[in-house]
């Protein structure tokens, strides 16, 4: 394949991947900017009354099922994909939709139901705390992003009129990244 056909193919792949990734780019850009700007996401917290004798072992191999059973007994039906357990604090996942937290306290278990607002849910997706299928999408999007960037650089380097501009932009971007990210 000659240079022109290679460049045209790379441009087409770059275009399709960039368009496919647009929603993901917007999610990351908007949620990241809102977080950095200090715009707080909303979440509705509702206490869950558990019977005093309720016990859950945070180290149990059946923790997900145990929590599901306890919540079902309270009339709460959640689609629990996993549970994050740290130091007696248990959080059902995904947290991009209604989820529960159960904490061990000296007085017993303390539980709450959390209903995220749109911005909170989007931030949880941004952090990788969404449904398993969305995490797979994010992994594919990450790989595609790498290909979009490398493909764009290759396209810029293959076209003689853009070669110098591509190299200058790459150099400036690299210097800005290193200076702003790692300067003391």
PDB file of N, CA and C in Angstrom, residues 22-86:
ATOM      1  N   UNK A  22     -16.500   9.591  21.151  1.00  0.00           N
ATOM      2  CA  UNK A  22     -16.979  10.925  21.531  1.00  0.00           C
ATOM      3  C   UNK A  22     -17.780  10.923  22.839  1.00  0.00           C
ATOM      4  N   UNK A  23     -18.747  10.024  23.039  1.00  0.00           N
ATOM      5  CA  UNK A  23     -19.478  10.044  24.315  1.00  0.00           C
ATOM      6  C   UNK A  23     -18.563   9.812  25.520  1.00  0.00           C
ATOM      7  N   UNK A  24     -17.617   8.899  25.367  1.00  0.00           N
ATOM      8  CA  UNK A  24     -16.685   8.617  26.462  1.00  0.00           C
ATOM      9  C   UNK A  24     -15.792   9.826  26.744  1.00  0.00           C
ATOM     10  N   UNK A  25     -15.301  10.478  25.689  1.00  0.00           N
ATOM     11  CA  UNK A  25     -14.476  11.681  25.858  1.00  0.00           C
ATOM     12  C   UNK A  25     -15.266  12.776  26.555  1.00  0.00           C
ATOM     13  N   UNK A  26     -16.523  12.944  26.148  1.00  0.00           N
ATOM     14  CA  UNK A  26     -17.369  13.969  26.770  1.00  0.00           C
ATOM     15  C   UNK A  26     -17.605  13.653  28.241  1.00  0.00           C
ATOM     16  N   UNK A  27     -17.873  12.390  28.559  1.00  0.00           N
ATOM     17  CA  UNK A  27     -18.070  11.982  29.951  1.00  0.00           C
ATOM     18  C   UNK A  27     -16.859  12.344  30.800  1.00  0.00           C
ATOM     19  N   UNK A  28     -15.684  11.952  30.347  1.00  0.00           N
ATOM     20  CA  UNK A  28     -14.463  12.208  31.113  1.00  0.00           C
ATOM     21  C   UNK A  28     -14.181  13.707  31.201  1.00  0.00           C
ATOM     22  N   UNK A  29     -14.322  14.411  30.096  1.00  0.00           N
ATOM     23  CA  UNK A  29     -14.041  15.847  30.087  1.00  0.00           C
ATOM     24  C   UNK A  29     -14.995  16.634  30.965  1.00  0.00           C
ATOM     25  N   UNK A  30     -16.273  16.355  30.848  1.00  0.00           N
ATOM     26  CA  UNK A  30     -17.265  17.116  31.611  1.00  0.00           C
ATOM     27  C   UNK A  30     -17.190  16.788  33.096  1.00  0.00           C
ATOM     28  N   UNK A  31     -17.162  15.500  33.436  1.00  0.00           N
ATOM     29  CA  UNK A  31     -17.135  15.145  34.859  1.00  0.00           C
ATOM     30  C   UNK A  31     -15.829  15.591  35.511  1.00  0.00           C
ATOM     31  N   UNK A  32     -14.730  15.449  34.796  1.00  0.00           N
ATOM     32  CA  UNK A  32     -13.447  15.899  35.339  1.00  0.00           C
ATOM     33  C   UNK A  32     -13.423  17.401  35.562  1.00  0.00           C
ATOM     34  N   UNK A  33     -13.925  18.163  34.598  1.00  0.00           N
ATOM     35  CA  UNK A  33     -13.947  19.626  34.721  1.00  0.00           C
ATOM     36  C   UNK A  33     -14.873  20.068  35.858  1.00  0.00           C
ATOM     37  N   UNK A  34     -16.039  19.433  35.974  1.00  0.00           N
ATOM     38  CA  UNK A  34     -16.951  19.785  37.067  1.00  0.00           C
ATOM     39  C   UNK A  34     -16.316  19.498  38.426  1.00  0.00           C
ATOM     40  N   UNK A  35     -15.642  18.372  38.539  1.00  0.00           N
ATOM     41  CA  UNK A  35     -14.967  18.011  39.798  1.00  0.00           C
ATOM     42  C   UNK A  35     -13.882  19.030  40.126  1.00  0.00           C
ATOM     43  N   UNK A  36     -13.053  19.367  39.144  1.00  0.00           N
ATOM     44  CA  UNK A  36     -11.969  20.330  39.366  1.00  0.00           C
ATOM     45  C   UNK A  36     -12.505  21.725  39.664  1.00  0.00           C
ATOM     46  N   UNK A  37     -13.680  22.054  39.114  1.00  0.00           N
ATOM     47  CA  UNK A  37     -14.287  23.366  39.349  1.00  0.00           C
ATOM     48  C   UNK A  37     -15.009  23.423  40.703  1.00  0.00           C
ATOM     49  N   UNK A  38     -15.073  22.269  41.391  1.00  0.00           N
ATOM     50  CA  UNK A  38     -15.697  22.248  42.708  1.00  0.00           C
ATOM     51  C   UNK A  38     -17.210  22.111  42.678  1.00  0.00           C
ATOM     52  N   UNK A  39     -17.779  21.737  41.542  1.00  0.00           N
ATOM     53  CA  UNK A  39     -19.225  21.545  41.453  1.00  0.00           C
ATOM     54  C   UNK A  39     -19.536  20.177  42.073  1.00  0.00           C
ATOM     55  N   UNK A  40     -20.276  20.204  43.172  1.00  0.00           N
ATOM     56  CA  UNK A  40     -20.563  18.974  43.901  1.00  0.00           C
ATOM     57  C   UNK A  40     -21.709  18.205  43.270  1.00  0.00           C
ATOM     58  N   UNK A  41     -21.528  16.910  43.178  1.00  0.00           N
ATOM     59  CA  UNK A  41     -22.567  16.027  42.660  1.00  0.00           C
ATOM     60  C   UNK A  41     -23.549  15.705  43.785  1.00  0.00           C
ATOM     61  N   UNK A  42     -24.805  15.472  43.410  1.00  0.00           N
ATOM     62  CA  UNK A  42     -25.802  15.189  44.445  1.00  0.00           C
ATOM     63  C   UNK A  42     -26.056  13.684  44.566  1.00  0.00           C
ATOM     64  N   UNK A  43     -26.337  13.293  45.790  1.00  0.00           N
ATOM     65  CA  UNK A  43     -26.687  11.907  46.078  1.00  0.00           C
ATOM     66  C   UNK A  43     -27.658  11.919  47.243  1.00  0.00           C
ATOM     67  N   UNK A  44     -28.703  11.133  47.123  1.00  0.00           N
ATOM     68  CA  UNK A  44     -29.697  11.041  48.187  1.00  0.00           C
ATOM     69  C   UNK A  44     -29.328   9.859  49.083  1.00  0.00           C
ATOM     70  N   UNK A  45     -29.157  10.121  50.376  1.00  0.00           N
ATOM     71  CA  UNK A  45     -28.785   9.088  51.345  1.00  0.00           C
ATOM     72  C   UNK A  45     -29.987   8.751  52.213  1.00  0.00           C
ATOM     73  N   UNK A  46     -30.343   7.488  52.245  1.00  0.00           N
ATOM     74  CA  UNK A  46     -31.480   7.039  53.036  1.00  0.00           C
ATOM     75  C   UNK A  46     -31.024   5.969  54.023  1.00  0.00           C
ATOM     76  N   UNK A  47     -31.284   6.162  55.316  1.00  0.00           N
ATOM     77  CA  UNK A  47     -30.880   5.138  56.287  1.00  0.00           C
ATOM     78  C   UNK A  47     -31.699   3.854  56.100  1.00  0.00           C
ATOM     79  N   UNK A  48     -31.069   2.736  56.365  1.00  0.00           N
ATOM     80  CA  UNK A  48     -31.742   1.440  56.333  1.00  0.00           C
ATOM     81  C   UNK A  48     -31.730   0.905  57.764  1.00  0.00           C
ATOM     82  N   UNK A  49     -32.899   0.606  58.281  1.00  0.00           N
ATOM     83  CA  UNK A  49     -33.009   0.042  59.630  1.00  0.00           C
ATOM     84  C   UNK A  49     -32.826  -1.471  59.540  1.00  0.00           C
ATOM     85  N   UNK A  50     -31.757  -1.963  60.153  1.00  0.00           N
ATOM     86  CA  UNK A  50     -31.511  -3.397  60.188  1.00  0.00           C
ATOM     87  C   UNK A  50     -31.861  -3.927  61.573  1.00  0.00           C
ATOM     88  N   UNK A  51     -32.351  -5.161  61.650  1.00  0.00           N
ATOM     89  CA  UNK A  51     -32.582  -5.752  62.968  1.00  0.00           C
ATOM     90  C   UNK A  51     -31.278  -5.750  63.775  1.00  0.00           C
ATOM     91  N   UNK A  52     -31.395  -5.574  65.081  1.00  0.00           N
ATOM     92  CA  UNK A  52     -30.212  -5.443  65.944  1.00  0.00           C
ATOM     93  C   UNK A  52     -29.286  -6.654  65.876  1.00  0.00           C
ATOM     94  N   UNK A  53     -29.843  -7.826  65.594  1.00  0.00           N
ATOM     95  CA  UNK A  53     -29.010  -9.033  65.587  1.00  0.00           C
ATOM     96  C   UNK A  53     -28.396  -9.329  64.210  1.00  0.00           C
ATOM     97  N   UNK A  54     -28.547  -8.433  63.256  1.00  0.00           N
ATOM     98  CA  UNK A  54     -28.007  -8.647  61.912  1.00  0.00           C
ATOM     99  C   UNK A  54     -26.480  -8.666  61.954  1.00  0.00           C
ATOM    100  N   UNK A  55     -25.913  -9.683  61.341  1.00  0.00           N
ATOM    101  CA  UNK A  55     -24.452  -9.786  61.280  1.00  0.00           C
ATOM    102  C   UNK A  55     -24.030 -10.112  59.855  1.00  0.00           C
ATOM    103  N   UNK A  56     -22.949  -9.483  59.452  1.00  0.00           N
ATOM    104  CA  UNK A  56     -22.361  -9.749  58.138  1.00  0.00           C
ATOM    105  C   UNK A  56     -20.855  -9.800  58.338  1.00  0.00           C
ATOM    106  N   UNK A  57     -20.236 -10.844  57.838  1.00  0.00           N
ATOM    107  CA  UNK A  57     -18.780 -10.973  57.915  1.00  0.00           C
ATOM    108  C   UNK A  57     -18.185 -10.343  56.659  1.00  0.00           C
ATOM    109  N   UNK A  58     -17.471  -9.197  56.809  1.00  0.00           N
ATOM    110  CA  UNK A  58     -16.901  -8.531  55.628  1.00  0.00           C
ATOM    111  C   UNK A  58     -15.868  -9.369  54.881  1.00  0.00           C
ATOM    112  N   UNK A  59     -15.359 -10.425  55.529  1.00  0.00           N
ATOM    113  CA  UNK A  59     -14.359 -11.285  54.895  1.00  0.00           C
ATOM    114  C   UNK A  59     -14.955 -12.576  54.340  1.00  0.00           C
ATOM    115  N   UNK A  60     -16.280 -12.687  54.389  1.00  0.00           N
ATOM    116  CA  UNK A  60     -16.957 -13.894  53.927  1.00  0.00           C
ATOM    117  C   UNK A  60     -16.806 -14.054  52.416  1.00  0.00           C
ATOM    118  N   UNK A  61     -16.575 -15.275  51.960  1.00  0.00           N
ATOM    119  CA  UNK A  61     -16.511 -15.498  50.512  1.00  0.00           C
ATOM    120  C   UNK A  61     -17.882 -15.322  49.844  1.00  0.00           C
ATOM    121  N   UNK A  62     -18.953 -15.313  50.651  1.00  0.00           N
ATOM    122  CA  UNK A  62     -20.309 -15.130  50.119  1.00  0.00           C
ATOM    123  C   UNK A  62     -20.854 -13.747  50.481  1.00  0.00           C
ATOM    124  N   UNK A  63     -19.967 -12.771  50.637  1.00  0.00           N
ATOM    125  CA  UNK A  63     -20.370 -11.436  51.088  1.00  0.00           C
ATOM    126  C   UNK A  63     -21.457 -10.829  50.193  1.00  0.00           C
ATOM    127  N   UNK A  64     -21.303 -10.940  48.903  1.00  0.00           N
ATOM    128  CA  UNK A  64     -22.286 -10.368  47.967  1.00  0.00           C
ATOM    129  C   UNK A  64     -23.677 -10.959  48.228  1.00  0.00           C
ATOM    130  N   UNK A  65     -23.746 -12.270  48.346  1.00  0.00           N
ATOM    131  CA  UNK A  65     -25.025 -12.927  48.600  1.00  0.00           C
ATOM    132  C   UNK A  65     -25.551 -12.589  49.993  1.00  0.00           C
ATOM    133  N   UNK A  66     -24.660 -12.519  50.986  1.00  0.00           N
ATOM    134  CA  UNK A  66     -25.066 -12.191  52.357  1.00  0.00           C
ATOM    135  C   UNK A  66     -25.720 -10.811  52.410  1.00  0.00           C
ATOM    136  N   UNK A  67     -25.091  -9.845  51.750  1.00  0.00           N
ATOM    137  CA  UNK A  67     -25.646  -8.485  51.734  1.00  0.00           C
ATOM    138  C   UNK A  67     -26.962  -8.461  50.969  1.00  0.00           C
ATOM    139  N   UNK A  68     -27.018  -9.174  49.855  1.00  0.00           N
ATOM    140  CA  UNK A  68     -28.262  -9.255  49.087  1.00  0.00           C
ATOM    141  C   UNK A  68     -29.403  -9.824  49.918  1.00  0.00           C
ATOM    142  N   UNK A  69     -29.112 -10.827  50.714  1.00  0.00           N
ATOM    143  CA  UNK A  69     -30.131 -11.442  51.579  1.00  0.00           C
ATOM    144  C   UNK A  69     -30.598 -10.467  52.652  1.00  0.00           C
ATOM    145  N   UNK A  70     -29.656  -9.772  53.292  1.00  0.00           N
ATOM    146  CA  UNK A  70     -29.998  -8.797  54.338  1.00  0.00           C
ATOM    147  C   UNK A  70     -30.844  -7.673  53.748  1.00  0.00           C
ATOM    148  N   UNK A  71     -30.457  -7.166  52.587  1.00  0.00           N
ATOM    149  CA  UNK A  71     -31.218  -6.076  51.962  1.00  0.00           C
ATOM    150  C   UNK A  71     -32.600  -6.552  51.511  1.00  0.00           C
ATOM    151  N   UNK A  72     -32.675  -7.760  50.951  1.00  0.00           N
ATOM    152  CA  UNK A  72     -33.966  -8.303  50.506  1.00  0.00           C
ATOM    153  C   UNK A  72     -34.925  -8.441  51.682  1.00  0.00           C
ATOM    154  N   UNK A  73     -34.405  -8.798  52.855  1.00  0.00           N
ATOM    155  CA  UNK A  73     -35.243  -8.918  54.048  1.00  0.00           C
ATOM    156  C   UNK A  73     -35.833  -7.563  54.450  1.00  0.00           C
ATOM    157  N   UNK A  74     -35.192  -6.478  54.001  1.00  0.00           N
ATOM    158  CA  UNK A  74     -35.689  -5.126  54.280  1.00  0.00           C
ATOM    159  C   UNK A  74     -36.507  -4.571  53.112  1.00  0.00           C
ATOM    160  N   UNK A  75     -36.773  -5.432  52.123  1.00  0.00           N
ATOM    161  CA  UNK A  75     -37.569  -5.016  50.962  1.00  0.00           C
ATOM    162  C   UNK A  75     -36.773  -4.219  49.945  1.00  0.00           C
ATOM    163  N   UNK A  76     -35.460  -4.370  49.980  1.00  0.00           N
ATOM    164  CA  UNK A  76     -34.595  -3.634  49.054  1.00  0.00           C
ATOM    165  C   UNK A  76     -34.000  -4.623  48.061  1.00  0.00           C
ATOM    166  N   UNK A  77     -34.270  -4.411  46.782  1.00  0.00           N
ATOM    167  CA  UNK A  77     -33.774  -5.285  45.729  1.00  0.00           C
ATOM    168  C   UNK A  77     -32.769  -4.504  44.882  1.00  0.00           C
ATOM    169  N   UNK A  78     -31.496  -4.837  45.039  1.00  0.00           N
ATOM    170  CA  UNK A  78     -30.446  -4.183  44.259  1.00  0.00           C
ATOM    171  C   UNK A  78     -29.791  -5.201  43.343  1.00  0.00           C
ATOM    172  N   UNK A  79     -29.345  -4.737  42.187  1.00  0.00           N
ATOM    173  CA  UNK A  79     -28.556  -5.575  41.289  1.00  0.00           C
ATOM    174  C   UNK A  79     -27.104  -5.404  41.726  1.00  0.00           C
ATOM    175  N   UNK A  80     -26.648  -6.297  42.594  1.00  0.00           N
ATOM    176  CA  UNK A  80     -25.297  -6.204  43.153  1.00  0.00           C
ATOM    177  C   UNK A  80     -24.352  -7.027  42.285  1.00  0.00           C
ATOM    178  N   UNK A  81     -23.389  -6.353  41.656  1.00  0.00           N
ATOM    179  CA  UNK A  81     -22.401  -7.067  40.852  1.00  0.00           C
ATOM    180  C   UNK A  81     -21.206  -7.478  41.694  1.00  0.00           C
ATOM    181  N   UNK A  82     -20.869  -6.633  42.675  1.00  0.00           N
ATOM    182  CA  UNK A  82     -19.747  -6.930  43.561  1.00  0.00           C
ATOM    183  C   UNK A  82     -19.881  -6.073  44.814  1.00  0.00           C
ATOM    184  N   UNK A  83     -19.002  -6.350  45.779  1.00  0.00           N
ATOM    185  CA  UNK A  83     -18.975  -5.578  47.020  1.00  0.00           C
ATOM    186  C   UNK A  83     -17.536  -5.187  47.295  1.00  0.00           C
ATOM    187  N   UNK A  84     -17.346  -3.910  47.558  1.00  0.00           N
ATOM    188  CA  UNK A  84     -16.026  -3.426  47.985  1.00  0.00           C
ATOM    189  C   UNK A  84     -16.050  -3.423  49.509  1.00  0.00           C
ATOM    190  N   UNK A  85     -15.104  -4.124  50.103  1.00  0.00           N
ATOM    191  CA  UNK A  85     -15.051  -4.236  51.557  1.00  0.00           C
ATOM    192  C   UNK A  85     -13.668  -3.819  52.043  1.00  0.00           C
ATOM    193  N   UNK A  86     -13.668  -2.791  52.897  1.00  0.00           N
ATOM    194  CA  UNK A  86     -12.404  -2.304  53.480  1.00  0.00           C
ATOM    195  C   UNK A  86     -12.652  -1.888  54.909  1.00  0.00           C
TER     196      UNK A  86
END
